[in-house]
Structures are given as structure tokens and as C-alpha cells.
JSON list of C-alpha atoms in Angstrom, two decimals:
[
{"chain": "A", "resi": 219, "resn": "MET", "atom": "CA", "xyz": [4.86, 27.59, -13.33]},
{"chain": "A", "resi": 220, "resn": "ASN", "atom": "CA", "xyz": [0.95, 27.18, -12.75]},
{"chain": "A", "resi": 221, "resn": "ILE", "atom": "CA", "xyz": [-0.53, 25.11, -9.86]},
{"chain": "A", "resi": 222, "resn": "GLU", "atom": "CA", "xyz": [-1.75, 22.24, -12.06]},
{"chain": "A", "resi": 223, "resn": "GLU", "atom": "CA", "xyz": [2.24, 22.21, -13.32]},
{"chain": "A", "resi": 224, "resn": "THR", "atom": "CA", "xyz": [3.50, 22.56, -9.78]},
{"chain": "A", "resi": 225, "resn": "LEU", "atom": "CA", "xyz": [1.09, 19.80, -8.57]},
{"chain": "A", "resi": 226, "resn": "ASN", "atom": "CA", "xyz": [1.62, 17.14, -11.42]},
{"chain": "A", "resi": 227, "resn": "LEU", "atom": "CA", "xyz": [5.80, 17.73, -10.83]},
{"chain": "A", "resi": 228, "resn": "VAL", "atom": "CA", "xyz": [5.53, 16.95, -7.05]},
{"chain": "A", "resi": 229, "resn": "LYS", "atom": "CA", "xyz": [3.00, 14.05, -8.10]},
{"chain": "A", "resi": 230, "resn": "GLU", "atom": "CA", "xyz": [6.03, 12.27, -9.89]},
{"chain": "A", "resi": 231, "resn": "VAL", "atom": "CA", "xyz": [8.65, 13.50, -7.27]},
{"chain": "A", "resi": 232, "resn": "TYR", "atom": "CA", "xyz": [6.02, 11.38, -4.74]},
{"chain": "A", "resi": 233, "resn": "LYS", "atom": "CA", "xyz": [6.10, 8.62, -7.02]},
{"chain": "A", "resi": 234, "resn": "LYS", "atom": "CA", "xyz": [10.08, 8.64, -7.14]},
{"chain": "A", "resi": 235, "resn": "THR", "atom": "CA", "xyz": [9.88, 8.12, -3.12]},
{"chain": "A", "resi": 236, "resn": "LEU", "atom": "CA", "xyz": [9.93, 5.19, -0.80]},
{"chain": "A", "resi": 237, "resn": "ALA", "atom": "CA", "xyz": [6.72, 6.28, 0.60]},
{"chain": "A", "resi": 238, "resn": "TYR", "atom": "CA", "xyz": [4.67, 6.12, -2.87]},
{"chain": "A", "resi": 239, "resn": "GLU", "atom": "CA", "xyz": [5.32, 1.59, -2.72]},
{"chain": "A", "resi": 240, "resn": "LEU", "atom": "CA", "xyz": [5.27, 1.22, 1.16]},
{"chain": "A", "resi": 241, "resn": "GLU", "atom": "CA", "xyz": [2.18, -0.38, 2.51]},
{"chain": "A", "resi": 242, "resn": "LYS", "atom": "CA", "xyz": [0.49, 1.12, 5.37]},
{"chain": "A", "resi": 243, "resn": "VAL", "atom": "CA", "xyz": [-0.93, -0.11, 8.44]},
{"chain": "A", "resi": 244, "resn": "THR", "atom": "CA", "xyz": [-2.91, 1.46, 11.22]},
{"chain": "A", "resi": 245, "resn": "PHE", "atom": "CA", "xyz": [-4.77, 0.05, 14.32]},
{"chain": "A", "resi": 246, "resn": "ASP", "atom": "CA", "xyz": [-7.84, 0.50, 15.55]},
{"chain": "A", "resi": 247, "resn": "LYS", "atom": "CA", "xyz": [-9.10, 0.84, 19.42]},
{"chain": "A", "resi": 248, "resn": "ASN", "atom": "CA", "xyz": [-8.31, -2.40, 19.97]},
{"chain": "A", "resi": 249, "resn": "GLY", "atom": "CA", "xyz": [-4.96, -3.02, 18.67]},
{"chain": "A", "resi": 250, "resn": "ASN", "atom": "CA", "xyz": [-6.12, -5.01, 16.14]},
{"chain": "A", "resi": 251, "resn": "PRO", "atom": "CA", "xyz": [-4.04, -4.05, 12.86]},
{"chain": "A", "resi": 252, "resn": "LYS", "atom": "CA", "xyz": [-5.60, -3.48, 9.56]},
{"chain": "A", "resi": 253, "resn": "HIS", "atom": "CA", "xyz": [-3.08, -3.74, 6.21]},
{"chain": "A", "resi": 254, "resn": "TYR", "atom": "CA", "xyz": [-3.84, -1.07, 3.21]},
{"chain": "A", "resi": 255, "resn": "HIS", "atom": "CA", "xyz": [-2.04, -1.74, -0.17]},
{"chain": "A", "resi": 256, "resn": "SER", "atom": "CA", "xyz": [0.71, 1.05, -1.25]},
{"chain": "A", "resi": 257, "resn": "ASP", "atom": "CA", "xyz": [-0.35, 4.28, -3.29]},
{"chain": "A", "resi": 258, "resn": "LYS", "atom": "CA", "xyz": [1.98, 2.44, -6.32]},
{"chain": "A", "resi": 259, "resn": "PHE", "atom": "CA", "xyz": [-0.21, -0.68, -6.45]},
{"chain": "A", "resi": 260, "resn": "LEU", "atom": "CA", "xyz": [-3.45, 1.37, -5.80]},
{"chain": "A", "resi": 261, "resn": "ASP", "atom": "CA", "xyz": [-2.70, 3.50, -9.48]},
{"chain": "A", "resi": 262, "resn": "GLU", "atom": "CA", "xyz": [-1.60, 0.25, -10.43]},
{"chain": "A", "resi": 263, "resn": "HIS", "atom": "CA", "xyz": [-5.22, -1.01, -10.11]},
{"chain": "A", "resi": 264, "resn": "PRO", "atom": "CA", "xyz": [-7.83, 1.54, -10.08]},
{"chain": "A", "resi": 265, "resn": "GLU", "atom": "CA", "xyz": [-10.28, -0.66, -9.16]},
{"chain": "A", "resi": 266, "resn": "ARG", "atom": "CA", "xyz": [-9.12, -0.58, -5.69]},
{"chain": "A", "resi": 267, "resn": "LYS", "atom": "CA", "xyz": [-9.02, 2.69, -5.09]},
{"chain": "A", "resi": 268, "resn": "ASP", "atom": "CA", "xyz": [-12.02, 2.38, -3.58]},
{"chain": "A", "resi": 269, "resn": "SER", "atom": "CA", "xyz": [-11.11, -0.80, -0.77]},
{"chain": "A", "resi": 270, "resn": "PRO", "atom": "CA", "xyz": [-7.52, -0.04, -0.38]},
{"chain": "A", "resi": 271, "resn": "GLU", "atom": "CA", "xyz": [-7.74, -2.83, 2.52]},
{"chain": "A", "resi": 272, "resn": "TYR", "atom": "CA", "xyz": [-6.22, -6.36, 1.70]},
{"chain": "A", "resi": 273, "resn": "THR", "atom": "CA", "xyz": [-8.43, -8.74, 1.40]},
{"chain": "A", "resi": 274, "resn": "ASN", "atom": "CA", "xyz": [-8.92, -11.50, 3.83]},
{"chain": "A", "resi": 275, "resn": "GLU", "atom": "CA", "xyz": [-7.19, -13.22, 1.10]},
{"chain": "A", "resi": 276, "resn": "GLU", "atom": "CA", "xyz": [-4.45, -11.14, 0.83]},
{"chain": "A", "resi": 277, "resn": "GLU", "atom": "CA", "xyz": [-3.66, -10.64, 4.39]},
{"chain": "A", "resi": 278, "resn": "LYS", "atom": "CA", "xyz": [-3.35, -14.66, 4.32]},
{"chain": "A", "resi": 279, "resn": "GLU", "atom": "CA", "xyz": [-0.57, -13.90, 1.34]},
{"chain": "A", "resi": 280, "resn": "LEU", "atom": "CA", "xyz": [0.92, -11.75, 3.36]},
{"chain": "A", "resi": 281, "resn": "LEU", "atom": "CA", "xyz": [1.47, -13.63, 6.05]},
{"chain": "A", "resi": 282, "resn": "LYS", "atom": "CA", "xyz": [2.55, -16.71, 4.58]},
{"chain": "A", "resi": 283, "resn": "PHE", "atom": "CA", "xyz": [5.14, -14.56, 3.07]},
{"chain": "A", "resi": 284, "resn": "MET", "atom": "CA", "xyz": [5.80, -13.08, 5.98]},
{"chain": "A", "resi": 285, "resn": "TRP", "atom": "CA", "xyz": [6.28, -16.47, 7.94]},
{"chain": "A", "resi": 286, "resn": "ALA", "atom": "CA", "xyz": [9.08, -18.18, 5.30]},
{"chain": "A", "resi": 287, "resn": "ALA", "atom": "CA", "xyz": [11.21, -14.86, 5.66]},
{"chain": "A", "resi": 288, "resn": "ALA", "atom": "CA", "xyz": [11.25, -15.45, 9.17]},
{"chain": "A", "resi": 289, "resn": "ASN", "atom": "CA", "xyz": [12.61, -18.83, 8.09]},
{"chain": "A", "resi": 290, "resn": "LEU", "atom": "CA", "xyz": [14.57, -18.30, 5.96]},
{"chain": "A", "resi": 291, "resn": "PHE", "atom": "CA", "xyz": [16.72, -16.32, 8.26]}
]
């Protein structure tokens, strides 16, 4: 197996892991979170590869979903 085949195999294994589907969160120096789409989302929406951070509208939708989930439980 050459290096390219090995890398493709590793990529396919990664796509079957939970990490591939999870969004990412980082915090700036003030402690404010920044949400980033999952690698799966970015593969499905290649136009967003250059701007993986949630938009303001997406951030609002996420907060609404979290509020609804919190109220449900």
C-alpha cells in the first residue's frame, strides 16, 4: 500500500468516528466561545470550508435548540 492509499484509508476510518461528526468549540482570551461546524458538515457543504465558524443566525438556532432541550429535560 502506498502513502496515498494509506492516507485515504485513514480518512475513511476517521469518517466513521464520533469525532468526525462533532462540532468544535474554542475560547478566546476573554473566555467567549466560538463554535465551528463539524468536519462532516464541512464535507457536506464545501463552500463553508473557508468559514467554518457558526454564523450569527446559526448561533441563534443552536441556542434555541439548547433552550428547548433544557426545558424538555
